[in-house]
PDB file of C-alpha atoms in Angstrom:
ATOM      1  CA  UNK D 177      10.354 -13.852   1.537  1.00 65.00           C
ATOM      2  CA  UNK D 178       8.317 -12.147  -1.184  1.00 79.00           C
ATOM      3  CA  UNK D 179       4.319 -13.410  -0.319  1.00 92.00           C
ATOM      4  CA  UNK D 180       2.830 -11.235  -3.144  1.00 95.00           C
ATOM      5  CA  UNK D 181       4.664 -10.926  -6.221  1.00 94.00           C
ATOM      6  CA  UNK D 182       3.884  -9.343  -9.339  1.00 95.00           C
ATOM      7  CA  UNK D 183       6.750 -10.802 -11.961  1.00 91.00           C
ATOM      8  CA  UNK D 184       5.921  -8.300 -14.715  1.00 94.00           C
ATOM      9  CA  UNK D 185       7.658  -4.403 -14.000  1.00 93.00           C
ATOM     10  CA  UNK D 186       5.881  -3.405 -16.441  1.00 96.00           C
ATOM     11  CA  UNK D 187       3.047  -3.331 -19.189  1.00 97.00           C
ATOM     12  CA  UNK D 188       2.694  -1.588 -22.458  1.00 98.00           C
ATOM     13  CA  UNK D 189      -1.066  -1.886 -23.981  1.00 98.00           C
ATOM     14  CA  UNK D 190      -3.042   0.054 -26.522  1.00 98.00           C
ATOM     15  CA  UNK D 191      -5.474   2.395 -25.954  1.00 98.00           C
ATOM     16  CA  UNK D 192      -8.997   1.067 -26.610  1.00 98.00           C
ATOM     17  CA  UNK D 193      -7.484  -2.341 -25.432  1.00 98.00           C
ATOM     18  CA  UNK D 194      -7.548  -4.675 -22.843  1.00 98.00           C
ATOM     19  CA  UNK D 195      -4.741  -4.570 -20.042  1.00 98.00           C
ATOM     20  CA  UNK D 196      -4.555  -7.837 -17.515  1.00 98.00           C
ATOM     21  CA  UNK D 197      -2.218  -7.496 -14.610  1.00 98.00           C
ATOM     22  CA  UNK D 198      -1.088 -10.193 -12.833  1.00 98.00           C
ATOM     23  CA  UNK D 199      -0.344 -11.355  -9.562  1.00 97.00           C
ATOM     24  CA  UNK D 200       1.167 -14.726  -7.471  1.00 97.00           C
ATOM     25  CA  UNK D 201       0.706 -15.551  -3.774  1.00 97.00           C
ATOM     26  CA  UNK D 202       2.374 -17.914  -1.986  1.00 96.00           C
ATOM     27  CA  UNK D 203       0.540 -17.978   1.317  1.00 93.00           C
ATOM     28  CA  UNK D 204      -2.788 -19.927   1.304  1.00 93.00           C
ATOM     29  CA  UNK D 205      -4.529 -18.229   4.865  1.00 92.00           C
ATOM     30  CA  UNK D 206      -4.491 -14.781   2.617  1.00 94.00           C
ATOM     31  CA  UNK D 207      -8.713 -13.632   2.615  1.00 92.00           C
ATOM     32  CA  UNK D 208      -7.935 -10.490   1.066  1.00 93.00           C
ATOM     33  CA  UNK D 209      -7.405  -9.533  -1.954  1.00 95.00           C
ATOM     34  CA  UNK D 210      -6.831  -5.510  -3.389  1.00 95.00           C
ATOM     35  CA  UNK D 211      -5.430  -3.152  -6.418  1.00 97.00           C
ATOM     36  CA  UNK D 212      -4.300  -0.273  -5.513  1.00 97.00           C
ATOM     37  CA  UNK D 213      -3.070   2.429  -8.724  1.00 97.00           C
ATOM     38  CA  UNK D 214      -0.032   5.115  -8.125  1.00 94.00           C
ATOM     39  CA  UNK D 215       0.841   8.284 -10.102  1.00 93.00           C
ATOM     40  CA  UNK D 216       4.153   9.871  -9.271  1.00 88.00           C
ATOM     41  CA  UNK D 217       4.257  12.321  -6.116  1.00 83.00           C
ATOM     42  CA  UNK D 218       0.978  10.709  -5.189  1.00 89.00           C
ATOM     43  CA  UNK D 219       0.043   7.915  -2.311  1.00 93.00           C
ATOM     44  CA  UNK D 220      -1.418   4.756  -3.730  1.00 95.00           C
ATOM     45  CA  UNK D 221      -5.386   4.983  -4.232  1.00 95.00           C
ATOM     46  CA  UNK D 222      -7.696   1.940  -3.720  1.00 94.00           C
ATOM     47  CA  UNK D 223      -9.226   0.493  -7.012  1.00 96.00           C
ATOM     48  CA  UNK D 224     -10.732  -3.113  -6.112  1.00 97.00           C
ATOM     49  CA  UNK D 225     -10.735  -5.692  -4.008  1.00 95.00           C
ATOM     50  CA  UNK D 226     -11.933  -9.731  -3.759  1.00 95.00           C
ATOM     51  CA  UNK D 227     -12.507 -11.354  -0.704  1.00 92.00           C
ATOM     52  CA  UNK D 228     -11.323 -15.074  -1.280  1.00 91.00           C
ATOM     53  CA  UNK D 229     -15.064 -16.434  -1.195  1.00 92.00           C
ATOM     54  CA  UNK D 230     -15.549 -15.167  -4.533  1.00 93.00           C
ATOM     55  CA  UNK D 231     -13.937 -15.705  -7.445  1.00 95.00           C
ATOM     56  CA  UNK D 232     -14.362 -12.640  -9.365  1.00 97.00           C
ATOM     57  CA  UNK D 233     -15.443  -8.391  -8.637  1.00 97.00           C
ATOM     58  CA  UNK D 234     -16.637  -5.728 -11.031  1.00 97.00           C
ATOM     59  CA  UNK D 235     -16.223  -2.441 -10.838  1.00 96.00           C
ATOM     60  CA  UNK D 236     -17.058  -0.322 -14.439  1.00 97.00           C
ATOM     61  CA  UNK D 237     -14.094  -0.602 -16.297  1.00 98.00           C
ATOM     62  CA  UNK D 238     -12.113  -2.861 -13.377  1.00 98.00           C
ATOM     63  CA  UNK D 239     -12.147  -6.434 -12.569  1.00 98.00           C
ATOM     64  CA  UNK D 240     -10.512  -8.848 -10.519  1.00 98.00           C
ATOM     65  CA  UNK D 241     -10.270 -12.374 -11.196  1.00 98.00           C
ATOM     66  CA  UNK D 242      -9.048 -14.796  -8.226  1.00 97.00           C
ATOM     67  CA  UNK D 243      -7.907 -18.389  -8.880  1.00 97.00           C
ATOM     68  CA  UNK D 244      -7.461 -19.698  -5.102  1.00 95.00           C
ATOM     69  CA  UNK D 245      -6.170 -23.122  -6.455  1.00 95.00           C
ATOM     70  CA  UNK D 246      -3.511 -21.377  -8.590  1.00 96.00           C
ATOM     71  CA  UNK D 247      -2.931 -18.455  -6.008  1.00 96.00           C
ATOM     72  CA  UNK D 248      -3.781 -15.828  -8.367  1.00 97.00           C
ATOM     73  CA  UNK D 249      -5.261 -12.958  -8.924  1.00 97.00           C
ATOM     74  CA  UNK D 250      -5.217 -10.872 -12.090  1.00 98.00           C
ATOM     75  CA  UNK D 251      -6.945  -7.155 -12.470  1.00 98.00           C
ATOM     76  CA  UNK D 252      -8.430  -6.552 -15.999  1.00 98.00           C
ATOM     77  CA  UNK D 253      -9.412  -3.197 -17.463  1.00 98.00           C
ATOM     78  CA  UNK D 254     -11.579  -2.528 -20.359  1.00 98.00           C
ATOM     79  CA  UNK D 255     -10.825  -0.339 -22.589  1.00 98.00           C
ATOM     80  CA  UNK D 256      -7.835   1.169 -21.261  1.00 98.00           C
ATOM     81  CA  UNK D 257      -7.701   4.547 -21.254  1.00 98.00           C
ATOM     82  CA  UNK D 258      -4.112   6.785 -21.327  1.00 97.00           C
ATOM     83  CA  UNK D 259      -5.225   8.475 -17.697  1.00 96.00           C
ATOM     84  CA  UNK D 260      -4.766   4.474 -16.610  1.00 97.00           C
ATOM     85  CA  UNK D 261      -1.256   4.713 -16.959  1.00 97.00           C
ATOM     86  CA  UNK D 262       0.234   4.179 -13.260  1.00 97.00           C
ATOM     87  CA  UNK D 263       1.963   1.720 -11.112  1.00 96.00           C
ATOM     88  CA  UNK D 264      -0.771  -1.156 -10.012  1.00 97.00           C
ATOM     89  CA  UNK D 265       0.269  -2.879  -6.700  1.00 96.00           C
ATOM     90  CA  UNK D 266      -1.563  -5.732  -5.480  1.00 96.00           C
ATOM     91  CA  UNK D 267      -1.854  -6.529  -2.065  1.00 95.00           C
ATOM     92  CA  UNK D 268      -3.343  -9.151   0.289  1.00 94.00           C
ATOM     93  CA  UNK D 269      -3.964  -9.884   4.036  1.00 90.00           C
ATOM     94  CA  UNK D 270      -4.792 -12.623   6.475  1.00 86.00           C
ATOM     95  CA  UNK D 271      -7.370 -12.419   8.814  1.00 76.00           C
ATOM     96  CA  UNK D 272      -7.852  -8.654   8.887  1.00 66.00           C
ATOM     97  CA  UNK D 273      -4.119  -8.256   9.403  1.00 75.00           C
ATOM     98  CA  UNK D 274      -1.639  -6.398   8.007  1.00 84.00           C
ATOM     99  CA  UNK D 275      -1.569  -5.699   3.971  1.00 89.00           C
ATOM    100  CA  UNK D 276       1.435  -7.463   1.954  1.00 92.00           C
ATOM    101  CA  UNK D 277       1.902  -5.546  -1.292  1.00 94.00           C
ATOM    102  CA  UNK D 278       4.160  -6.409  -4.649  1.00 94.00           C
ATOM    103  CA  UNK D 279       6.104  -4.384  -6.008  1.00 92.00           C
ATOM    104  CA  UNK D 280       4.225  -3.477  -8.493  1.00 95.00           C
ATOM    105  CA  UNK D 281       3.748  -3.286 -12.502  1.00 96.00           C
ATOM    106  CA  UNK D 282       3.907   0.263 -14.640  1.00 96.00           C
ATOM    107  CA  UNK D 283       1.542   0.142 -17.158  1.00 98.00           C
ATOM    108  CA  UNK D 284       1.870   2.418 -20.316  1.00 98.00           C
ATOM    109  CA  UNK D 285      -1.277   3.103 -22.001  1.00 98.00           C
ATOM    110  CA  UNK D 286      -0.411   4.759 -25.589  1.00 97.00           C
ATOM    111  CA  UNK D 287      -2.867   6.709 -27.133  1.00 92.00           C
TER     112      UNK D 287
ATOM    113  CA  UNK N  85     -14.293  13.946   3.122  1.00 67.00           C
ATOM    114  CA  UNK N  86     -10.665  15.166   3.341  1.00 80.00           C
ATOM    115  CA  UNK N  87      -8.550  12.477   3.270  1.00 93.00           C
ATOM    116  CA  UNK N  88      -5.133  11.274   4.831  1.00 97.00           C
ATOM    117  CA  UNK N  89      -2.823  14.110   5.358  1.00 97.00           C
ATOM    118  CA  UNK N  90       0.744  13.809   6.149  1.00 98.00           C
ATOM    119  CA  UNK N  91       3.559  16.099   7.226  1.00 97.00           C
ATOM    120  CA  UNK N  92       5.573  17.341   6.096  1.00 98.00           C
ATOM    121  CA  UNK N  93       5.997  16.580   2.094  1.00 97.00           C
ATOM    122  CA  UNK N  94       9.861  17.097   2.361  1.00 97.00           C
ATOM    123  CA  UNK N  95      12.280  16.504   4.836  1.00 98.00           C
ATOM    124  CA  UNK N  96      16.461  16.666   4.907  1.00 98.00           C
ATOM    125  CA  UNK N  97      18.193  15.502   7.520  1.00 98.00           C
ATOM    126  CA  UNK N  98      21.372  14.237   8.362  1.00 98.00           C
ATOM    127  CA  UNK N  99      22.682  11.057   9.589  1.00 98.00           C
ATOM    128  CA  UNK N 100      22.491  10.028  12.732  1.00 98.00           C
ATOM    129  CA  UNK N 101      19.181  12.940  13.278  1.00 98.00           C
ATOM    130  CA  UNK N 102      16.078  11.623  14.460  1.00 98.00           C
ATOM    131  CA  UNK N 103      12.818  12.332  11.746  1.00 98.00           C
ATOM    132  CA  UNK N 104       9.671  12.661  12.869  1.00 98.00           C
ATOM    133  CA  UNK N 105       6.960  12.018  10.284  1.00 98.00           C
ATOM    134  CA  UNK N 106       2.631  13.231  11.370  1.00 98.00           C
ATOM    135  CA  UNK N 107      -0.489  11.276   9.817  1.00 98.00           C
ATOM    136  CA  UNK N 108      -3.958  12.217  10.097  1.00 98.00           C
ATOM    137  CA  UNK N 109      -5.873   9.812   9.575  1.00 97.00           C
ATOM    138  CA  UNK N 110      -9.363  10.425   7.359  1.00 96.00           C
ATOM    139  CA  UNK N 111     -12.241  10.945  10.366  1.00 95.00           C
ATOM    140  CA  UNK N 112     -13.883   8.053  11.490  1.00 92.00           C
ATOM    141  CA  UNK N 113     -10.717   5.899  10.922  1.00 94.00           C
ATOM    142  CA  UNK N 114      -9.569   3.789  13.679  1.00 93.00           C
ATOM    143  CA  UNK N 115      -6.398   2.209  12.278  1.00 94.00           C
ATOM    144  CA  UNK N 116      -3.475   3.970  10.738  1.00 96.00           C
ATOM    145  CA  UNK N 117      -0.797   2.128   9.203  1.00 95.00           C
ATOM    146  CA  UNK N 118       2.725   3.206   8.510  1.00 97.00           C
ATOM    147  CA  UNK N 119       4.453   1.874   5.213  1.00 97.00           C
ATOM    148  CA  UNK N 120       8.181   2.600   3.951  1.00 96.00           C
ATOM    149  CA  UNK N 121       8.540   2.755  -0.161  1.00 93.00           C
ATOM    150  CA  UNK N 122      12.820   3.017  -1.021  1.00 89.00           C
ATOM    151  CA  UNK N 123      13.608   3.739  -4.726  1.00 81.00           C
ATOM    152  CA  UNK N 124      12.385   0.983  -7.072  1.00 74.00           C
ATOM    153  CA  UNK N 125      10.956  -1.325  -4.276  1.00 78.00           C
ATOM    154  CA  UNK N 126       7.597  -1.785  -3.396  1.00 84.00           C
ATOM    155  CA  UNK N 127       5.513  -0.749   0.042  1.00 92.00           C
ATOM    156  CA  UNK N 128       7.196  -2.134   3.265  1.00 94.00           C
ATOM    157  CA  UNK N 129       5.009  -2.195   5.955  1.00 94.00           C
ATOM    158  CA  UNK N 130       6.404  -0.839   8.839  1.00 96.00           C
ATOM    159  CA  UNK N 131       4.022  -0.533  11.782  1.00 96.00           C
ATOM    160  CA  UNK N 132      -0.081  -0.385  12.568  1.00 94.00           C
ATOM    161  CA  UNK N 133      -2.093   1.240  15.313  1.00 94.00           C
ATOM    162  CA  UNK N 134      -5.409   0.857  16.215  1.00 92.00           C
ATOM    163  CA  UNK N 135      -7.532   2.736  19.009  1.00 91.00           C
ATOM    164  CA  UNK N 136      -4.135   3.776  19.821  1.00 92.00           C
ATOM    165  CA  UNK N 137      -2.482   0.666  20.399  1.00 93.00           C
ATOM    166  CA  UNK N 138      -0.186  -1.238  18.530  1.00 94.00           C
ATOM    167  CA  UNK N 139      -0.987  -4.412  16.835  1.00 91.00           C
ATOM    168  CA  UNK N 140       1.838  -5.271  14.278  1.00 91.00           C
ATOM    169  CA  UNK N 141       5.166  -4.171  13.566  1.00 93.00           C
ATOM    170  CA  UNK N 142       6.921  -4.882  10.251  1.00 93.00           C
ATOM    171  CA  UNK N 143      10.725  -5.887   9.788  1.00 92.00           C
ATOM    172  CA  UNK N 144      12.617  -2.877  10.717  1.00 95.00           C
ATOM    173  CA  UNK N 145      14.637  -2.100  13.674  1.00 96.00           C
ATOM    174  CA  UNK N 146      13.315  -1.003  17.296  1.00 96.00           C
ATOM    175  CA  UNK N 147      14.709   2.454  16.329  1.00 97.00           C
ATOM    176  CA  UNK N 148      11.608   2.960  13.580  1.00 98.00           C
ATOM    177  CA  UNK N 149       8.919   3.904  16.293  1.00 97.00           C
ATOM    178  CA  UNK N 150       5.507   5.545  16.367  1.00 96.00           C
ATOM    179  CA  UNK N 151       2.242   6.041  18.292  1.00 97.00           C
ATOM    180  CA  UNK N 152      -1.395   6.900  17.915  1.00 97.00           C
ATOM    181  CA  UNK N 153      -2.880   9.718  19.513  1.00 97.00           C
ATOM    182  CA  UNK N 154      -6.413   9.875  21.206  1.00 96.00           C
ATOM    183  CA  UNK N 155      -7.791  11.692  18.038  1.00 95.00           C
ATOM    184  CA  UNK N 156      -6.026   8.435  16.450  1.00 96.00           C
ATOM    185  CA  UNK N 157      -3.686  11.029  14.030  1.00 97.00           C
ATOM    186  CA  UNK N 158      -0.019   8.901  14.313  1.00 98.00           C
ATOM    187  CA  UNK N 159       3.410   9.893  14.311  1.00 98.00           C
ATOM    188  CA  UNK N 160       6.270   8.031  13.176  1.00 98.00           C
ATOM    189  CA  UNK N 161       9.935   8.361  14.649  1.00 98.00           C
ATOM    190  CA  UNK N 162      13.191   7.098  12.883  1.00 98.00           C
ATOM    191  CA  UNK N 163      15.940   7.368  15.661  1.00 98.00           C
ATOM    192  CA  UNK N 164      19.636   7.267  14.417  1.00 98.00           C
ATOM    193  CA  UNK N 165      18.985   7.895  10.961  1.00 98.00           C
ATOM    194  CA  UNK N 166      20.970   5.633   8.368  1.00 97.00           C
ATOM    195  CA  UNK N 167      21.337   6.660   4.542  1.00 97.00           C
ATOM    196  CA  UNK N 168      19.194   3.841   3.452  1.00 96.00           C
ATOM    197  CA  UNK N 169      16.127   5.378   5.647  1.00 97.00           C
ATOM    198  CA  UNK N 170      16.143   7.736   2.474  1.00 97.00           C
ATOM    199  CA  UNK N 171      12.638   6.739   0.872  1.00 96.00           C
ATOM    200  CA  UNK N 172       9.013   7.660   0.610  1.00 95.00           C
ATOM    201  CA  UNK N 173       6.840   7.133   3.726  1.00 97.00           C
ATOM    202  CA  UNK N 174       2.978   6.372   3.552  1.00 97.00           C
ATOM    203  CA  UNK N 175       0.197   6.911   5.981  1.00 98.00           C
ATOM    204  CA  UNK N 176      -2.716   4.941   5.346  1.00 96.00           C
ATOM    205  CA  UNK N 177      -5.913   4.893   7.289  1.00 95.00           C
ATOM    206  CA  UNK N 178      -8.807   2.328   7.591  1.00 92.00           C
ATOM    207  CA  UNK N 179     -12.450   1.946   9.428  1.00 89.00           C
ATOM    208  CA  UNK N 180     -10.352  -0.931  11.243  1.00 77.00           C
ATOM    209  CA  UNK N 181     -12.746  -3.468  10.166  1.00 73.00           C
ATOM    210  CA  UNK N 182     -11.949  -6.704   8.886  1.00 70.00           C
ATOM    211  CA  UNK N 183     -11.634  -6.500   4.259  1.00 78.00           C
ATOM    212  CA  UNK N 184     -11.944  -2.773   4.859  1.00 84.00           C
ATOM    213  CA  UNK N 185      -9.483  -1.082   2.309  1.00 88.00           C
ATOM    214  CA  UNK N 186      -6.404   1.190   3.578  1.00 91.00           C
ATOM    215  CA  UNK N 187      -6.793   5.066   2.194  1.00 94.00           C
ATOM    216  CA  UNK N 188      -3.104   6.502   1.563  1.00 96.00           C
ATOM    217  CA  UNK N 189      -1.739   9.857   2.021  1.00 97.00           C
ATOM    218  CA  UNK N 190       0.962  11.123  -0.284  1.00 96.00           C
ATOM    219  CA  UNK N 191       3.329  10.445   1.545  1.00 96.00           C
ATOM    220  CA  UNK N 192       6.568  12.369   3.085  1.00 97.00           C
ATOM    221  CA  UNK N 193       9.981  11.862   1.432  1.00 96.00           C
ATOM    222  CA  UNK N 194      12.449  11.488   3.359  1.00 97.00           C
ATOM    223  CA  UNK N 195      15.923  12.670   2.375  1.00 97.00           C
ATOM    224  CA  UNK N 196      19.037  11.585   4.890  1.00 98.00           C
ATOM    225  CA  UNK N 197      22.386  12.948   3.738  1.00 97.00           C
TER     226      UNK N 197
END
């Protein structure tokens, strides 16, 4: 039973251009909210996160946007820049428990 | 601040072997978690310790095993070792607070022939 998903495998997007990756949830006591990025060879490195009393987190060129009524969360980044091409995984967790991630969505940033 | 190490970045083994994988956590983490990544899936989480005990386990079967040392570094075992154990396995580490973000090593790849 997949409780994060992330339905696109992957994302092709100009440089200089906005990229918005998206992710579903189906369970409602998640509080937790993250994006993680992944180059090859590399362990997964911790971007942003949203805790579900807000609805939306900057960071510079990152930001989350979470829609608790839709269960969804969505991680923009403006511009994108080639060096932003990675896997993005989003994860969530309940309570201070365990993280679920998705599988993940390559995005292709072409210069 | 070094961050989460893991040993060793290879390993080969055969089936039926036993693997052990090592995690140091980055200092002044708590909580260590294990996760399993096979070929074109995402992260599976497969166990996570905290002040040395263990407070969740993930799907897999009792012969994916681990513990958490008193200097909270973390080993995992995989007993009996099955082809489809081939995959990459992450350490992560956190302050063990609640919405405090995991830190991930790069991993150890794990190879069974």
């Amino acid at each position: 039973d997949q409780q994060v998903k992330q339905n696109s495998p992957s994302l092709s997007v100009q440089e200089g251009r906005i990229s918005i990756l998206n992710c579903d949830y189906t369970n409602s006591m998640f509080d937790y909210f993250l994006w993680y990025k992944k180059y090859p060879a590399e362990g997964p490195t911790f971007l942003i996160s949203i805790s579900s009393i807000k609805d939306k987190n900057e960071d510079g060129r990152f930001t989350v946007f979470l829609n608790k009524s839709a269960k969804h969360l969505s991680l923009h980044i403006v511009p994108s820049q080639p060096g932003d091409s990675a896997v993005y995984f989003c994860a969530a967790s309940e309570e201070g428990n365990k993280l679920v991630f998705g599988a993940g969505t390559i995005l292709r940033v072409k210069s | 601040e070094a961050g989460v190490t893991q040993s060793p970045t290879h390993l080969i083994k055969t089936r039926g072997q036993q693997a052990t994988l090592r995690c140091s956590p980055i200092s002044g983490h708590t909580s260590v978690y294990w996760y399993q990544q096979a070929l074109g899936l995402g992260l599976q989480f497969l166990l996570w310790y905290d002040e040395g005990e263990e407070r969740n386990r993930g799907n897999f079967p009792p012969r994916f095993s681990g513990r958490q040392f008193p200097n909270y570094s973390s080993e995992l075992n995989v007993n009996a070792l099955e082809l489809e154990d081939s995959a990459l396995y992450l350490c992560a580490s956190s302050l063990g607070r609640l919405r405090s973000p995991l830190h991930f090593g790069n991993g150890t790849r794990l190879t069974v022939t």
